[in-house]
Coordinates of C-alpha atoms and ligand atoms in Angstrom, one line a residue:
Chain A
M10 CA -100.0 46.7 -73.7
A11 CA -97.7 48.7 -71.5
K12 CA -97.7 48.5 -67.7
S13 CA -96.5 51.0 -65.1
I14 CA -94.4 50.2 -62.1
Q15 CA -97.2 51.5 -59.9
E16 CA -99.6 49.0 -61.4
I17 CA -97.1 46.2 -60.8
N18 CA -96.6 47.4 -57.2
E19 CA -100.4 47.3 -56.6
K20 CA -100.3 43.7 -57.8
I21 CA -97.3 42.9 -55.5
K22 CA -99.2 44.3 -52.5
K23 CA -102.1 42.0 -53.3
R24 CA -99.7 39.2 -53.8
K25 CA -101.0 38.8 -57.3
A26 CA -97.9 39.8 -59.2
V27 CA -96.4 37.2 -61.6
V28 CA -92.7 37.0 -60.7
V29 CA -90.2 34.8 -62.5
T30 CA -86.4 34.4 -62.5
A31 CA -84.4 35.4 -65.6
E32 CA -83.9 31.7 -66.4
E33 CA -87.7 31.0 -66.2
M34 CA -88.3 34.1 -68.4
I35 CA -86.1 32.6 -71.1
E36 CA -88.4 29.5 -71.2
I37 CA -91.6 31.5 -71.1
V38 CA -90.5 33.7 -74.1
R39 CA -89.3 30.7 -76.0
E40 CA -92.7 29.0 -75.6
K41 CA -95.1 32.0 -75.9
G42 CA -93.2 34.8 -77.5
E43 CA -92.4 38.3 -76.1
S44 CA -95.8 39.8 -76.5
Q45 CA -97.6 37.1 -74.6
A46 CA -94.8 37.0 -72.0
A47 CA -95.1 40.8 -71.5
K48 CA -98.8 40.4 -70.7
E49 CA -98.3 37.5 -68.3
V50 CA -95.2 38.4 -66.4
D51 CA -94.8 41.4 -64.2
V52 CA -91.3 41.1 -62.8
V53 CA -88.1 39.2 -63.8
T54 CA -85.5 38.7 -61.1
T55 CA -81.7 38.5 -61.8
G56 CA -78.7 37.7 -59.6
T57 CA -74.9 37.7 -59.5
F58 CA -72.4 36.4 -57.0
G59 CA -68.8 37.2 -57.9
P60 CA -65.7 38.9 -56.4
M61 CA -65.9 42.7 -56.6
C62 CA -62.8 44.5 -55.4
S63 CA -64.4 48.0 -55.4
S64 CA -66.4 47.2 -52.3
G65 CA -66.3 48.2 -48.7
A66 CA -68.2 49.4 -45.7
Y67 CA -68.3 52.5 -43.6
I68 CA -68.9 52.3 -39.8
N69 CA -69.6 54.8 -37.1
I70 CA -68.1 53.2 -34.1
G71 CA -69.5 55.6 -31.5
H72 CA -67.7 57.9 -29.1
S73 CA -65.5 56.6 -26.3
K74 CA -65.0 58.3 -22.9
P75 CA -62.8 60.4 -23.0
K76 CA -63.3 61.1 -26.7
I77 CA -60.8 60.4 -29.6
K78 CA -60.7 61.8 -33.1
I79 CA -59.4 59.0 -35.3
G80 CA -59.6 61.2 -38.4
G81 CA -55.9 61.8 -39.3
G82 CA -54.8 58.8 -37.2
K83 CA -54.5 55.1 -37.9
V84 CA -57.2 52.5 -37.3
Y85 CA -57.1 48.8 -37.7
L86 CA -59.9 46.1 -37.6
N87 CA -58.5 42.7 -36.8
S88 CA -55.1 44.2 -37.8
V89 CA -56.4 45.2 -41.2
E90 CA -55.9 48.8 -42.2
T91 CA -59.0 50.9 -42.5
Y92 CA -59.4 54.5 -43.8
P93 CA -60.2 56.9 -41.0
G94 CA -59.7 60.2 -42.9
F95 CA -63.1 61.5 -41.9
A96 CA -64.4 63.0 -38.7
A97 CA -64.0 61.6 -35.2
V98 CA -65.3 58.1 -35.3
D99 CA -66.2 57.2 -38.9
I100 CA -64.0 54.6 -40.7
Y101 CA -64.2 52.9 -44.1
I102 CA -62.9 49.4 -44.5
G103 CA -62.1 48.5 -48.1
A104 CA -62.3 44.9 -49.4
T105 CA -58.7 44.8 -50.6
A106 CA -57.1 46.2 -47.5
L107 CA -54.4 44.0 -45.8
P108 CA -52.7 43.9 -42.4
P109 CA -49.4 45.9 -42.6
D110 CA -47.4 42.8 -41.8
D111 CA -49.0 40.6 -44.5
P112 CA -46.0 39.4 -46.7
R113 CA -48.0 40.4 -49.8
N114 CA -46.2 38.9 -52.8
K115 CA -42.8 38.8 -51.2
I116 CA -43.3 35.1 -50.8
Y117 CA -44.6 34.6 -54.3
P118 CA -47.4 33.8 -55.0
G119 CA -48.8 35.4 -51.8
E120 CA -51.7 33.6 -50.2
F121 CA -53.6 36.7 -48.8
R122 CA -55.5 34.6 -46.2
Y123 CA -57.1 37.6 -44.4
G124 CA -57.9 41.1 -45.4
G125 CA -60.7 43.7 -45.6
G126 CA -63.2 41.3 -47.3
H127 CA -62.8 38.9 -44.5
V128 CA -63.2 41.6 -41.9
I129 CA -66.5 42.5 -43.5
E130 CA -67.6 38.9 -43.6
D131 CA -66.7 38.4 -39.9
F132 CA -68.3 41.6 -38.9
V133 CA -71.6 41.0 -40.7
S134 CA -71.8 37.5 -39.2
G135 CA -71.8 39.1 -35.7
K136 CA -68.3 38.2 -34.6
D137 CA -66.5 40.6 -32.3
I138 CA -63.8 42.5 -34.1
V139 CA -60.7 44.0 -32.5
L140 CA -60.3 47.7 -33.2
T141 CA -57.1 49.5 -32.5
A142 CA -56.6 53.2 -33.1
N143 CA -53.9 55.8 -32.7
A144 CA -54.6 59.5 -33.0
Y145 CA -52.8 62.8 -32.2
G146 CA -55.1 64.3 -29.5
T147 CA -56.8 67.7 -29.5
D148 CA -58.4 69.8 -26.8
C149 CA -61.8 68.5 -27.7
Y150 CA -60.7 64.9 -28.4
P151 CA -57.9 64.3 -25.9
R152 CA -57.6 60.5 -26.2
K153 CA -54.7 59.2 -28.3
E154 CA -55.1 55.4 -28.2
L155 CA -58.0 53.0 -28.4
K156 CA -58.1 49.3 -28.1
T157 CA -61.5 47.5 -27.9
Y158 CA -63.8 45.0 -29.4
I159 CA -66.6 46.3 -31.7
N160 CA -69.7 44.4 -32.7
I161 CA -72.1 45.1 -35.5
K162 CA -75.1 45.3 -33.2
D163 CA -73.5 48.0 -31.0
V164 CA -72.1 50.4 -33.6
N165 CA -74.3 53.3 -34.8
E166 CA -74.2 52.9 -38.6
A167 CA -72.7 50.0 -40.6
V168 CA -73.3 50.6 -44.3
L169 CA -72.0 48.6 -47.3
F170 CA -71.0 51.1 -49.9
N171 CA -69.4 49.7 -53.1
P172 CA -68.2 52.2 -55.7
R173 CA -68.3 49.6 -58.5
N174 CA -70.2 46.3 -58.7
A175 CA -72.4 44.3 -61.0
Y176 CA -70.2 44.6 -64.1
Q177 CA -72.2 44.3 -67.3
N178 CA -70.2 41.6 -68.9
Y179 CA -66.5 40.8 -68.3
N180 CA -63.4 39.5 -70.0
V181 CA -62.4 35.9 -70.4
A182 CA -58.8 35.7 -69.1
V183 CA -56.1 33.5 -70.6
N184 CA -52.3 33.2 -70.4
L185 CA -50.4 33.0 -73.6
S186 CA -47.0 33.0 -71.9
D187 CA -44.8 30.0 -70.9
K188 CA -45.1 30.5 -67.2
I189 CA -48.0 30.3 -64.7
I190 CA -49.5 33.7 -63.7
Y191 CA -51.6 34.7 -60.7
T192 CA -54.3 37.3 -61.4
Y193 CA -57.5 38.7 -60.1
M194 CA -59.1 36.4 -62.7
G195 CA -57.5 33.4 -60.9
T196 CA -54.5 31.3 -61.5
L197 CA -53.8 31.0 -65.2
K198 CA -51.8 28.1 -66.5
P199 CA -49.3 28.7 -69.3
R200 CA -50.0 28.3 -73.0
L201 CA -53.8 28.6 -72.8
G202 CA -54.0 26.1 -69.9
N203 CA -57.3 27.5 -68.8
A204 CA -59.7 30.3 -69.6
N205 CA -61.4 32.0 -66.6
Y206 CA -64.6 34.1 -66.9
C207 CA -66.6 36.1 -64.4
S208 CA -70.3 36.8 -65.2
A209 CA -73.6 35.2 -64.4
G210 CA -74.4 35.8 -68.1
Q211 CA -78.2 35.2 -68.6
L212 CA -78.8 35.8 -64.9
S213 CA -76.6 38.9 -64.6
P214 CA -78.6 42.1 -63.8
L215 CA -77.2 44.6 -66.3
L216 CA -77.2 42.0 -69.1
K217 CA -80.9 41.7 -68.8
D218 CA -81.5 45.4 -69.1
P219 CA -78.7 46.3 -71.5
H220 CA -79.7 49.8 -72.2
Y221 CA -80.6 50.7 -68.5
K222 CA -84.3 51.2 -69.3
T223 CA -85.4 50.2 -65.8
I224 CA -82.3 50.0 -63.6
G225 CA -81.1 53.5 -62.6
I226 CA -80.2 55.6 -59.6
G227 CA -82.5 54.8 -56.7
T228 CA -83.4 51.3 -57.8
R229 CA -84.2 49.0 -54.9
I230 CA -82.1 45.8 -55.0
F231 CA -81.1 42.6 -53.1
L232 CA -77.7 43.5 -51.7
G233 CA -75.7 41.0 -49.6
G234 CA -78.8 39.3 -48.3
G235 CA -80.5 42.6 -47.3
V236 CA -82.2 45.4 -49.1
G237 CA -80.0 48.0 -50.9
Y238 CA -80.1 50.6 -53.5
V239 CA -78.3 51.7 -56.7
A240 CA -76.5 54.8 -55.4
W241 CA -75.0 56.0 -58.6
W242 CA -73.4 54.5 -61.7
G243 CA -70.3 52.6 -60.8
T244 CA -66.8 53.7 -61.4
Q245 CA -65.4 52.7 -64.8
H246 CA -68.9 52.8 -66.2
N247 CA -68.4 52.4 -69.9
P248 CA -71.7 52.2 -71.8
G249 CA -70.4 53.2 -75.2
V250 CA -68.6 49.9 -76.0
K251 CA -69.6 47.8 -79.1
R252 CA -72.8 45.9 -78.7
A253 CA -74.5 43.0 -80.3
V254 CA -77.9 43.5 -82.1
N255 CA -79.7 42.3 -79.0
G256 CA -78.1 45.3 -77.1
T257 CA -75.7 43.3 -74.9
P258 CA -72.1 44.7 -74.8
L259 CA -69.3 42.6 -76.3
S260 CA -66.8 43.6 -73.6
P261 CA -67.0 45.0 -70.0
A262 CA -69.5 48.0 -70.1
G263 CA -71.8 49.4 -67.4
T264 CA -71.3 49.2 -63.7
L265 CA -73.3 50.2 -60.6
A266 CA -72.4 51.8 -57.3
V267 CA -74.5 50.2 -54.6
I268 CA -75.4 51.0 -51.0
G269 CA -77.3 49.2 -48.2
D270 CA -77.6 48.7 -44.4
L271 CA -74.9 46.1 -43.5
K272 CA -76.9 45.2 -40.3
Q273 CA -79.6 43.5 -42.5
M274 CA -77.1 41.6 -44.6
S275 CA -75.6 38.1 -44.1
S276 CA -72.2 36.4 -44.4
N277 CA -73.9 34.0 -46.8
W278 CA -73.8 36.7 -49.4
L279 CA -70.7 38.7 -48.4
K280 CA -67.6 36.5 -48.5
G281 CA -64.0 37.4 -47.9
T282 CA -62.1 36.1 -50.9
S283 CA -58.4 35.3 -51.3
M284 CA -57.0 35.3 -54.8
L285 CA -53.6 33.6 -54.9
G286 CA -50.8 35.9 -55.9
Y287 CA -53.2 38.8 -56.2
G288 CA -54.8 39.8 -53.0
V289 CA -58.0 39.9 -51.0
T290 CA -61.4 40.9 -52.2
L291 CA -65.1 40.6 -51.4
T292 CA -67.6 38.4 -53.1
V293 CA -71.0 40.2 -53.1
G294 CA -74.4 38.9 -53.8
I295 CA -76.6 41.3 -55.8
G296 CA -80.1 40.7 -57.3
I297 CA -82.1 43.3 -59.2
P298 CA -85.8 43.1 -60.2
I299 CA -86.7 44.1 -63.7
P300 CA -90.3 45.3 -64.2
V301 CA -91.7 43.9 -67.5
L302 CA -93.2 47.2 -68.6
N303 CA -93.6 46.2 -72.3
E304 CA -92.6 43.7 -75.0
E305 CA -89.2 45.3 -75.5
I306 CA -88.2 44.7 -71.9
A307 CA -89.7 41.1 -72.1
Y308 CA -87.3 40.6 -75.1
Y309 CA -84.2 41.9 -73.2
T310 CA -85.0 39.8 -70.0
A311 CA -85.1 36.7 -72.1
I312 CA -81.7 37.0 -73.7
K313 CA -79.9 33.7 -73.4
D314 CA -76.3 32.7 -72.6
E315 CA -75.9 31.7 -76.3
D316 CA -76.6 35.2 -77.4
I317 CA -74.3 37.0 -74.9
Y318 CA -70.7 37.3 -76.2
T319 CA -67.5 38.5 -74.6
Q320 CA -63.9 39.0 -75.4
I321 CA -60.9 36.7 -74.6
V322 CA -57.9 38.7 -73.3
D323 CA -54.3 37.6 -72.7
Y324 CA -53.5 38.5 -69.0
S325 CA -49.8 37.8 -69.4
K326 CA -49.2 40.7 -71.7
A327 CA -52.2 42.6 -73.3
Y328 CA -54.0 43.2 -70.1
P329 CA -51.1 44.3 -67.8
E330 CA -49.6 46.5 -70.5
G331 CA -52.8 48.0 -71.5
I332 CA -52.6 46.8 -75.1
P333 CA -56.2 46.7 -76.6
E334 CA -55.7 43.3 -78.2
I335 CA -58.4 40.6 -78.3
I336 CA -57.8 37.0 -79.0
G337 CA -61.3 36.0 -79.8
S338 CA -64.9 36.1 -78.8
V339 CA -67.1 33.4 -77.1
N340 CA -70.6 33.2 -75.7
Y341 CA -71.6 32.2 -72.2
A342 CA -73.2 28.9 -73.3
Q343 CA -69.8 27.9 -74.6
L344 CA -68.0 29.1 -71.5
R345 CA -70.4 27.2 -69.2
S346 CA -70.0 24.0 -71.2
G347 CA -66.6 23.6 -69.5
K348 CA -64.4 24.1 -72.6
I349 CA -63.9 26.5 -75.4
K350 CA -61.8 26.5 -78.5
I351 CA -59.1 29.1 -79.0
D352 CA -57.0 28.9 -82.1
G353 CA -58.1 25.3 -82.6
K354 CA -57.0 24.3 -79.1
E355 CA -59.5 23.0 -76.6
V356 CA -59.2 25.1 -73.4
P357 CA -61.0 24.2 -70.1
T358 CA -62.9 27.0 -68.5
G359 CA -63.2 28.1 -64.9
A360 CA -65.5 30.7 -63.4
L361 CA -65.1 33.2 -60.6
S362 CA -68.8 34.1 -60.4
S363 CA -71.0 31.3 -59.0
Y364 CA -73.9 30.5 -61.3
A365 CA -75.5 28.3 -58.7
K366 CA -75.5 31.2 -56.2
A367 CA -76.7 33.7 -58.8
R368 CA -79.7 31.4 -59.4
E369 CA -80.3 31.2 -55.6
I370 CA -80.3 35.0 -55.3
A371 CA -82.8 35.4 -58.2
T372 CA -85.0 32.9 -56.5
I373 CA -84.8 34.6 -53.1
L374 CA -85.6 38.0 -54.6
K375 CA -88.6 36.3 -56.5
D376 CA -89.9 35.0 -53.1
W377 CA -89.5 38.5 -51.5
I378 CA -91.5 40.1 -54.2
Q379 CA -94.2 37.4 -54.4
S380 CA -94.7 37.6 -50.7
G381 CA -95.4 41.3 -50.9
K382 CA -92.5 42.5 -48.8
F383 CA -90.3 44.0 -51.6
L384 CA -91.8 46.7 -53.8
L385 CA -90.3 48.0 -57.0
T386 CA -89.0 51.5 -57.4
E387 CA -88.9 54.0 -60.2
Y388 CA -85.4 55.3 -60.8
V389 CA -84.9 58.9 -59.9
E390 CA -82.2 59.4 -62.5
K391 CA -81.1 57.5 -65.5
L392 CA -77.6 55.9 -65.8
P393 CA -75.5 57.3 -68.6
S394 CA -76.5 55.0 -71.5
S395 CA -74.9 53.8 -74.7
D396 CA -76.0 56.8 -76.7
S397 CA -74.4 59.2 -74.2
E398 CA -70.8 60.4 -74.5
Y399 CA -69.9 58.8 -71.2
K400 CA -66.5 57.0 -71.4
F401 CA -64.0 55.1 -69.4
K402 CA -60.7 56.9 -69.8
P403 CA -57.1 55.8 -69.1
L404 CA -54.8 57.9 -66.9
N405 CA -53.0 60.5 -68.8
L406 CA -49.4 60.3 -67.4
R407 CA -47.9 63.7 -67.2
E408 CA -44.3 64.8 -66.4
I409 CA -43.9 66.7 -63.2
Chain B
M4 CA -41.8 -6.1 -49.8
A5 CA -43.7 -2.9 -49.2
T6 CA -45.7 -0.5 -51.4
R7 CA -45.9 3.2 -51.1
K8 CA -47.5 5.9 -53.1
I9 CA -45.7 9.2 -53.2
V10 CA -46.0 12.5 -55.0
L11 CA -42.7 14.1 -56.2
H12 CA -42.4 17.9 -56.8
F13 CA -39.4 18.7 -58.9
P14 CA -37.8 22.1 -59.2
P15 CA -37.3 23.0 -62.9
S16 CA -33.5 22.8 -62.5
I17 CA -33.4 19.0 -62.0
V18 CA -36.0 17.9 -64.5
N19 CA -33.2 16.5 -66.7
K20 CA -31.4 14.4 -64.2
P21 CA -31.9 10.6 -64.5
L22 CA -33.2 10.2 -60.9
I23 CA -35.9 7.7 -61.5
Y24 CA -33.5 5.4 -63.3
K25 CA -31.3 5.4 -60.2
L26 CA -34.2 4.2 -58.1
T27 CA -34.3 0.9 -60.1
K28 CA -30.6 0.6 -60.6
E29 CA -29.2 1.5 -57.2
Y30 CA -32.0 0.9 -54.8
D31 CA -33.7 -2.0 -56.4
I32 CA -37.1 -0.4 -56.5
E33 CA -39.9 -1.3 -58.9
F34 CA -42.3 1.6 -59.7
N35 CA -45.4 2.5 -61.6
I36 CA -45.9 6.0 -62.8
L37 CA -49.5 7.0 -61.9
K38 CA -49.2 10.5 -63.2
A39 CA -46.4 12.7 -64.7
S40 CA -46.4 16.3 -65.8
I41 CA -43.0 17.6 -66.5
S42 CA -41.9 20.6 -68.5
P43 CA -38.6 22.6 -68.4
E44 CA -40.2 25.9 -67.3
E45 CA -42.5 24.7 -64.5
E46 CA -42.3 22.6 -61.4
G47 CA -42.5 18.9 -62.4
L48 CA -45.0 16.6 -60.8
L49 CA -44.7 12.8 -60.6
V50 CA -46.9 10.4 -58.8
L51 CA -45.3 7.0 -58.2
E52 CA -46.2 3.7 -56.7
L53 CA -43.0 2.2 -55.3
N54 CA -42.5 -1.5 -54.5
G55 CA -39.4 -2.7 -52.7
E56 CA -37.9 -3.8 -49.4
T57 CA -38.7 -1.4 -46.6
T58 CA -35.1 -0.4 -45.9
K59 CA -34.4 0.1 -49.6
L60 CA -37.6 2.1 -49.9
N61 CA -36.6 4.4 -47.1
N62 CA -33.1 4.8 -48.5
A63 CA -34.6 5.6 -51.9
I64 CA -36.8 8.3 -50.5
K65 CA -33.9 9.8 -48.6
F66 CA -31.9 9.9 -51.8
L67 CA -34.7 11.7 -53.6
E68 CA -35.0 14.2 -50.7
K69 CA -31.3 14.9 -51.0
E70 CA -31.7 15.8 -54.6
N71 CA -34.0 18.6 -53.6
I72 CA -37.3 16.9 -54.5
K73 CA -40.2 17.6 -52.3
I74 CA -41.9 14.3 -51.4
Q75 CA -45.4 14.0 -50.2
S76 CA -47.0 10.8 -49.1
L77 CA -50.3 10.1 -50.7
D78 CA -52.0 9.4 -47.4
Q79 CA -53.0 13.1 -47.4
D80 CA -56.6 13.7 -48.2
I81 CA -58.1 16.8 -49.7
I82 CA -61.4 17.8 -48.1
H83 CA -64.1 19.7 -50.0
N84 CA -65.9 21.8 -47.4
L85 CA -69.4 22.3 -48.8
E86 CA -70.3 24.9 -46.1
K87 CA -67.6 27.2 -47.5
C88 CA -67.8 26.3 -51.2
T89 CA -69.6 28.8 -53.4
H90 CA -69.6 26.5 -56.4
C91 CA -67.7 29.1 -58.4
G92 CA -65.8 26.6 -60.4
L93 CA -62.4 28.2 -60.3
C94 CA -60.8 24.9 -59.2
V95 CA -62.2 22.9 -62.1
P96 CA -59.7 23.7 -64.9
I97 CA -56.6 23.9 -62.6
C98 CA -56.8 20.3 -61.3
P99 CA -54.3 18.1 -63.2
T100 CA -56.4 15.0 -62.7
F101 CA -59.9 16.5 -63.4
A102 CA -61.1 15.7 -59.9
F103 CA -63.7 18.5 -60.0
E104 CA -66.8 18.2 -62.1
K105 CA -69.6 20.7 -62.6
N106 CA -73.1 19.3 -62.5
P107 CA -74.7 20.6 -65.7
V108 CA -78.1 21.0 -64.1
T109 CA -77.5 22.4 -60.6
H110 CA -74.2 24.1 -61.6
E111 CA -72.7 22.8 -58.4
I112 CA -69.1 21.5 -58.2
N113 CA -68.6 17.9 -57.2
F114 CA -65.2 16.7 -55.9
I115 CA -64.3 13.2 -57.0
K116 CA -61.9 12.0 -54.3
E117 CA -60.8 8.9 -56.2
K118 CA -59.3 11.0 -58.9
C119 CA -57.4 13.3 -56.5
I120 CA -53.6 12.8 -56.2
A121 CA -53.4 15.4 -53.3
C122 CA -51.0 17.7 -55.2
E123 CA -52.6 20.6 -53.2
F124 CA -52.7 23.0 -56.2
C125 CA -56.4 23.6 -55.7
V126 CA -56.0 24.3 -52.0
K127 CA -54.2 27.5 -52.7
V128 CA -56.3 28.4 -55.6
C129 CA -59.7 28.2 -53.9
P130 CA -60.6 31.8 -52.9
Y131 CA -63.0 30.7 -50.1
D132 CA -60.8 28.3 -48.2
A133 CA -63.2 25.5 -49.1
L134 CA -60.4 23.0 -49.9
T135 CA -58.1 21.8 -47.1
V136 CA -55.5 19.1 -46.5
N137 CA -56.3 16.5 -44.0
F138 CA -53.1 14.7 -42.9
A139 CA -53.9 11.1 -42.1
V140 CA -51.0 9.4 -40.2
Ligands
SF4_9 S1 -62.7 27.0 -56.1 FE1 -63.4 26.6 -54.0 S2 -65.3 27.7 -53.8 FE2 -64.9 27.5 -56.0 S3 -65.9 25.6 -56.6 FE3 -63.8 25.1 -56.1 S4 -63.9 24.5 -54.0 FE4 -65.8 25.6 -54.4
SF4_10 S1 -55.2 18.3 -54.6 FE1 -56.7 19.4 -55.8 S2 -55.7 20.0 -57.7 FE2 -54.5 18.3 -56.8 S3 -55.3 16.5 -57.6 FE3 -56.4 16.8 -55.8 S4 -58.2 17.9 -56.4 FE4 -56.8 18.1 -58.1

């Protein structure tokens, strides 16, 4: 018995919709089977809270008197570089941006205590941020310098816009070399000292809709504590990778570009993140509702950690050199148990993505929908799916 | 007689010197090794409980410092700030003494202070500044 999103929305408005988290759905399907679950449950909520470098925010700071055109100039927020290459007073602050005088990895491993991700966290929490700008001056925009505080409540638009988030599955990172290495997957101890992973697994949005049957361009989502939307597919979207019989990819696959009003968001769900020896990034909370339109979707939303596999990659050689070599494959139940076996060796696991917070996001989104304040959307366009030709390509280096 | 607990950080270059032997032989110090992790490629780590006369203890520590060993008193405390912790679990596998444990039900990370030897490794690794050093004097 198929349902439509419209029917589900009618139920949500009357506060009669049955909404469960992805973890709860697993139990329901285990007990009652997919067909009964599809009848009983209307919406399954998902969540993820992990570092996502391809994140940032654009801000329109408003015009000063006299006016300045910062496009073509230099602009800093709390000494962190922003990108002002737009019009007069629009800037984009990227999660990985740093102050020009940060020592980077000159003192190895660099600590990267403050950068773009932290500026976004401070800004969203309502703190005053120091803006400094230099520009060249024109007849219509004569001012050349600007130094002021800005605050999120005073600026015109403040919009979180992340070109790539919500990775559908991710690598497990290990270090086969004899020395410690510092990566975006965390600090990796030598000779398989630890194995770090980064996915909410059975709670992760795109793993619960592996073929993008309900999540698409225009889907309304939980983003950073506010309401956001899927704006496009994310950069490096790679739907065509090998998949298990249950449809989940066996390596990093689909991604989402997301957008939302930063003014509604909260620093609980947007956190500046310092990765030792690597840099700064932003940890972003995302939750996506999945309408249980039929049995097939009930089946996907109930896929368990035990049935989601990913690849183990050596970050001392294979990853940095771009060698497509895989050491092995594990599932998320094994990863979450705290140790996995690689070549007979027991290796302790660490995570970058917080499962506890992913669960909290799925629960908040469930409350929003149950209370009638969050309605589901139909996508306006499909994401390129596994049967499309869409591929993630390396850079073709050419002689100049 | 006095007792002190200290953490020694060795640069790889001096891992092979018989320094600890000298502590007993020349400075008359008794010691217990509470934890040791030494390999030729990495920084060595040794946690010692030293027993000896106060002057001799101080001289012994001066001697170790001259040998380029970073000495840390174990009176330092690591603080786990729950307001900042996201319970990601990145600190769990890197702690040499397994002082972090994940609750299998809530998936939250607990810090077991008694196990911590204040090596400070986790302080730099935590991406959210949730682990800090508290210097007790
Ligand atoms: S690494 Fe930091 S944030 Fe993550 S669990 Fe450990 S203390 Fe908490
Ligand atoms: S300082 Fe951190 S890494 Fe070192 S022993 Fe204590 S908890 Fe473990």
